[in-house]
CSV table of C-alpha atoms in Angstrom, one decimal:
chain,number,residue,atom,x,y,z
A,552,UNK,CA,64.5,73.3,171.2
A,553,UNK,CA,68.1,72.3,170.3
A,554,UNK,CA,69.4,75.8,171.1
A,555,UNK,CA,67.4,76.1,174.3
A,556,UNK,CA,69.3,72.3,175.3
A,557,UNK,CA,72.6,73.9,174.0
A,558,UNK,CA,71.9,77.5,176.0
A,559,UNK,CA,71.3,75.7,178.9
A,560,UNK,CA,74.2,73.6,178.9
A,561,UNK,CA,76.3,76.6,178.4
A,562,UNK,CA,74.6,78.6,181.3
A,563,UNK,CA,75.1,75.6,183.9
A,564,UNK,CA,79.1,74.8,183.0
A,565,UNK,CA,79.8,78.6,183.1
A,566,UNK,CA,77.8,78.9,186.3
A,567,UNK,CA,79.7,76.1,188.2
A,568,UNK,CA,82.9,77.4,186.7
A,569,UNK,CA,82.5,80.8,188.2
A,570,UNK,CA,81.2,79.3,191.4
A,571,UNK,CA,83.8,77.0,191.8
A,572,UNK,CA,86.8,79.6,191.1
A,573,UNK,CA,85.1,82.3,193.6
A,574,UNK,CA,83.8,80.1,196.5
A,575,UNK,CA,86.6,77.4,196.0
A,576,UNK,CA,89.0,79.2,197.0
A,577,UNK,CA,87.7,80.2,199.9
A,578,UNK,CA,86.7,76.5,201.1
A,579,UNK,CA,90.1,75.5,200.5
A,580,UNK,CA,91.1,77.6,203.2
A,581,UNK,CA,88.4,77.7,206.0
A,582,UNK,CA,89.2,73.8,205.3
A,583,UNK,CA,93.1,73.8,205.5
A,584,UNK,CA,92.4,76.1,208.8
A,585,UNK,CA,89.8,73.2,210.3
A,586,UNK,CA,92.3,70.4,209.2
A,587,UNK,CA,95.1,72.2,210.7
A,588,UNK,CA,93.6,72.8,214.2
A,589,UNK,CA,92.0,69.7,214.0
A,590,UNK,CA,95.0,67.9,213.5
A,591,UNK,CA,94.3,66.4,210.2
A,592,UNK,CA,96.2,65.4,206.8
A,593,UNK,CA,96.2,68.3,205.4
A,594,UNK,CA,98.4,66.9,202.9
A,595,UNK,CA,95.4,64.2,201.9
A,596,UNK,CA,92.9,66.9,201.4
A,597,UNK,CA,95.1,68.7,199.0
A,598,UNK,CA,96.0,65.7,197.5
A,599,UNK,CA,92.2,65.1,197.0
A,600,UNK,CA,91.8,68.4,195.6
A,601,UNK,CA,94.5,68.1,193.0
A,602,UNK,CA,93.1,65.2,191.8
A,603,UNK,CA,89.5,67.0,191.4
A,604,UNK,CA,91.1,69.7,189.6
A,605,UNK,CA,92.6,67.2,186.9
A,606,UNK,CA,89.4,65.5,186.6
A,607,UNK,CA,88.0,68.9,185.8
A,608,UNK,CA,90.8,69.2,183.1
A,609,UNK,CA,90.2,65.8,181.8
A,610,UNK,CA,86.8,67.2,181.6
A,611,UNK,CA,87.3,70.3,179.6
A,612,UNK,CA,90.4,69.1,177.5
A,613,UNK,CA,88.9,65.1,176.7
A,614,UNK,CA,85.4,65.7,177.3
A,615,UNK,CA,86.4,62.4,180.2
A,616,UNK,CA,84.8,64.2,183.1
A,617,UNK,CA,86.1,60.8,185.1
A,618,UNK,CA,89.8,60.7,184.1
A,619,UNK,CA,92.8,62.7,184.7
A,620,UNK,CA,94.5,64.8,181.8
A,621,UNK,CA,97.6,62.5,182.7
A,622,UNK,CA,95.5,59.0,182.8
A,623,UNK,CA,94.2,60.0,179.0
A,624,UNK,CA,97.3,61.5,177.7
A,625,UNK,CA,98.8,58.6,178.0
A,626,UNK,CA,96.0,56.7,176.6
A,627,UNK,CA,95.9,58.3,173.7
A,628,UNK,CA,99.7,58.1,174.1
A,629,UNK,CA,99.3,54.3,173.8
A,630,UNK,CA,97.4,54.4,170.5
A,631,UNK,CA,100.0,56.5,168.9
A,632,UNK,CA,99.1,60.2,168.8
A,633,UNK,CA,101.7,62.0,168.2
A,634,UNK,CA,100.6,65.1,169.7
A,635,UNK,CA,99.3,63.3,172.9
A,636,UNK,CA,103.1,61.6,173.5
A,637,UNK,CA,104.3,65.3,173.2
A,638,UNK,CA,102.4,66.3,176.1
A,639,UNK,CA,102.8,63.2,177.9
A,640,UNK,CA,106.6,64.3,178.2
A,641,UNK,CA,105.8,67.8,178.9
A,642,UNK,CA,103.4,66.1,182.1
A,643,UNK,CA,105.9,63.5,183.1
A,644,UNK,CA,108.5,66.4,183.1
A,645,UNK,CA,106.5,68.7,185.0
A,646,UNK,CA,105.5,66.5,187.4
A,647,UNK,CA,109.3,65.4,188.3
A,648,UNK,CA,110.3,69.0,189.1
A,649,UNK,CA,107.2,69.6,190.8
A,650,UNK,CA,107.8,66.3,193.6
A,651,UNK,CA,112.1,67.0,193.5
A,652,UNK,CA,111.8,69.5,196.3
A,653,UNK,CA,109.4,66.9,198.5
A,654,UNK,CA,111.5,63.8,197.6
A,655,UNK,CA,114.9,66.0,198.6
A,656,UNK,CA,113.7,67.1,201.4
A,657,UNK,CA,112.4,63.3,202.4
A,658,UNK,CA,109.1,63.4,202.3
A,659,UNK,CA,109.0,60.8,199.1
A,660,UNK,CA,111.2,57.9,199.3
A,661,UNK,CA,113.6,56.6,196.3
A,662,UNK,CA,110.5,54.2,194.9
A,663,UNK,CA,107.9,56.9,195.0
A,664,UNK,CA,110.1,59.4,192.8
A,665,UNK,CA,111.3,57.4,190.6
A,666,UNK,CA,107.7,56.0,189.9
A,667,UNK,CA,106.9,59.8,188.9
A,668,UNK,CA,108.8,59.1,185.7
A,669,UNK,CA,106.3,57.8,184.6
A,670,UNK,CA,103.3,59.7,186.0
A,671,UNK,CA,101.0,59.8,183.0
A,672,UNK,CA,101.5,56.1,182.6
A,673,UNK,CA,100.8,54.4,185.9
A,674,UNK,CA,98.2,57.5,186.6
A,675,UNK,CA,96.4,55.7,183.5
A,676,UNK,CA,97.4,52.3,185.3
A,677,UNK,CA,95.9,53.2,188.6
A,678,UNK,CA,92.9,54.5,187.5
A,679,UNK,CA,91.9,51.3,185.1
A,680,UNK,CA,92.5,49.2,188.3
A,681,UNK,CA,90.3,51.4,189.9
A,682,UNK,CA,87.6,51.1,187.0
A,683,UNK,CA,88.0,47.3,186.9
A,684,UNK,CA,87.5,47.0,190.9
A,685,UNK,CA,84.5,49.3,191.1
A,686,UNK,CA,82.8,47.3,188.0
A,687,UNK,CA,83.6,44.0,189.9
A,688,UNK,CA,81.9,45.1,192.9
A,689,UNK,CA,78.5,46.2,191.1
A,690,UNK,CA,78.8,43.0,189.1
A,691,UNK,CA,78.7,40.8,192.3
């Protein structure tokens, strides 16, 4: 039974993978082309996105299908990992080249690009706040 559970498993993550990396693609762009003749934030959606995709990563690389890979770097980060403080600066450096273009170009302003110096950090901040705010609300 055990390797019927485990087979099945298997079958259903590579399934969705495949899915995703076929059909996703194409959503993302009927999508961007609704949001563009609508009028929308594009911007949001791949925002939105972005974030889904490094959920997915938190998934597969920290089996924490609910945080991002830069939320539980730096938590492991924070207990002294060696390795995991190693990527954090790889992320934190990857992520200021990626927003220096934007912030030249004045679509980020001075606070929100020099808050990407520490991404990893208040990504793990931000999403704790979150956790604590939705646990409030089903506690009440």
């Amino acid at each position: 039974m055990r390797i019927f559970s485990l087979l099945s498993a298997f079958l259903l993550m590579l399934i969705s993978f495949v899915l995703v990396l076929i059909f996703g693609f194409f959503i993302i762009i009927i999508k961007s082309l609704i949001k563009i003749v609508k009028n929308e934030d594009l911007a949001k959606y791949f925002f939105t996105v972005a974030i889904g995709n490094d959920q997915s990563g938190g998934a597969v690389l920290y089996e924490a299908e609910d945080w991002t890979i830069s939320s539980r770097t730096y938590y492991y980060h924070s207990l002294g990992i060696k390795k995991a403080t190693i990527f954090m600066k790889f992320i934190d450096g990857l992520v200021q080249i990626l927003v220096y273009i934007p912030y030249k170009m004045g679509y980020m302003s001075d606070e929100e690009y020099l808050r990407q110096k520490e991404h990893c950090k208040n990504s793990y901040l931000n999403e704790k706040q979150e956790l604590k705010r939705e646990y409030e609300k089903g506690v009440k």
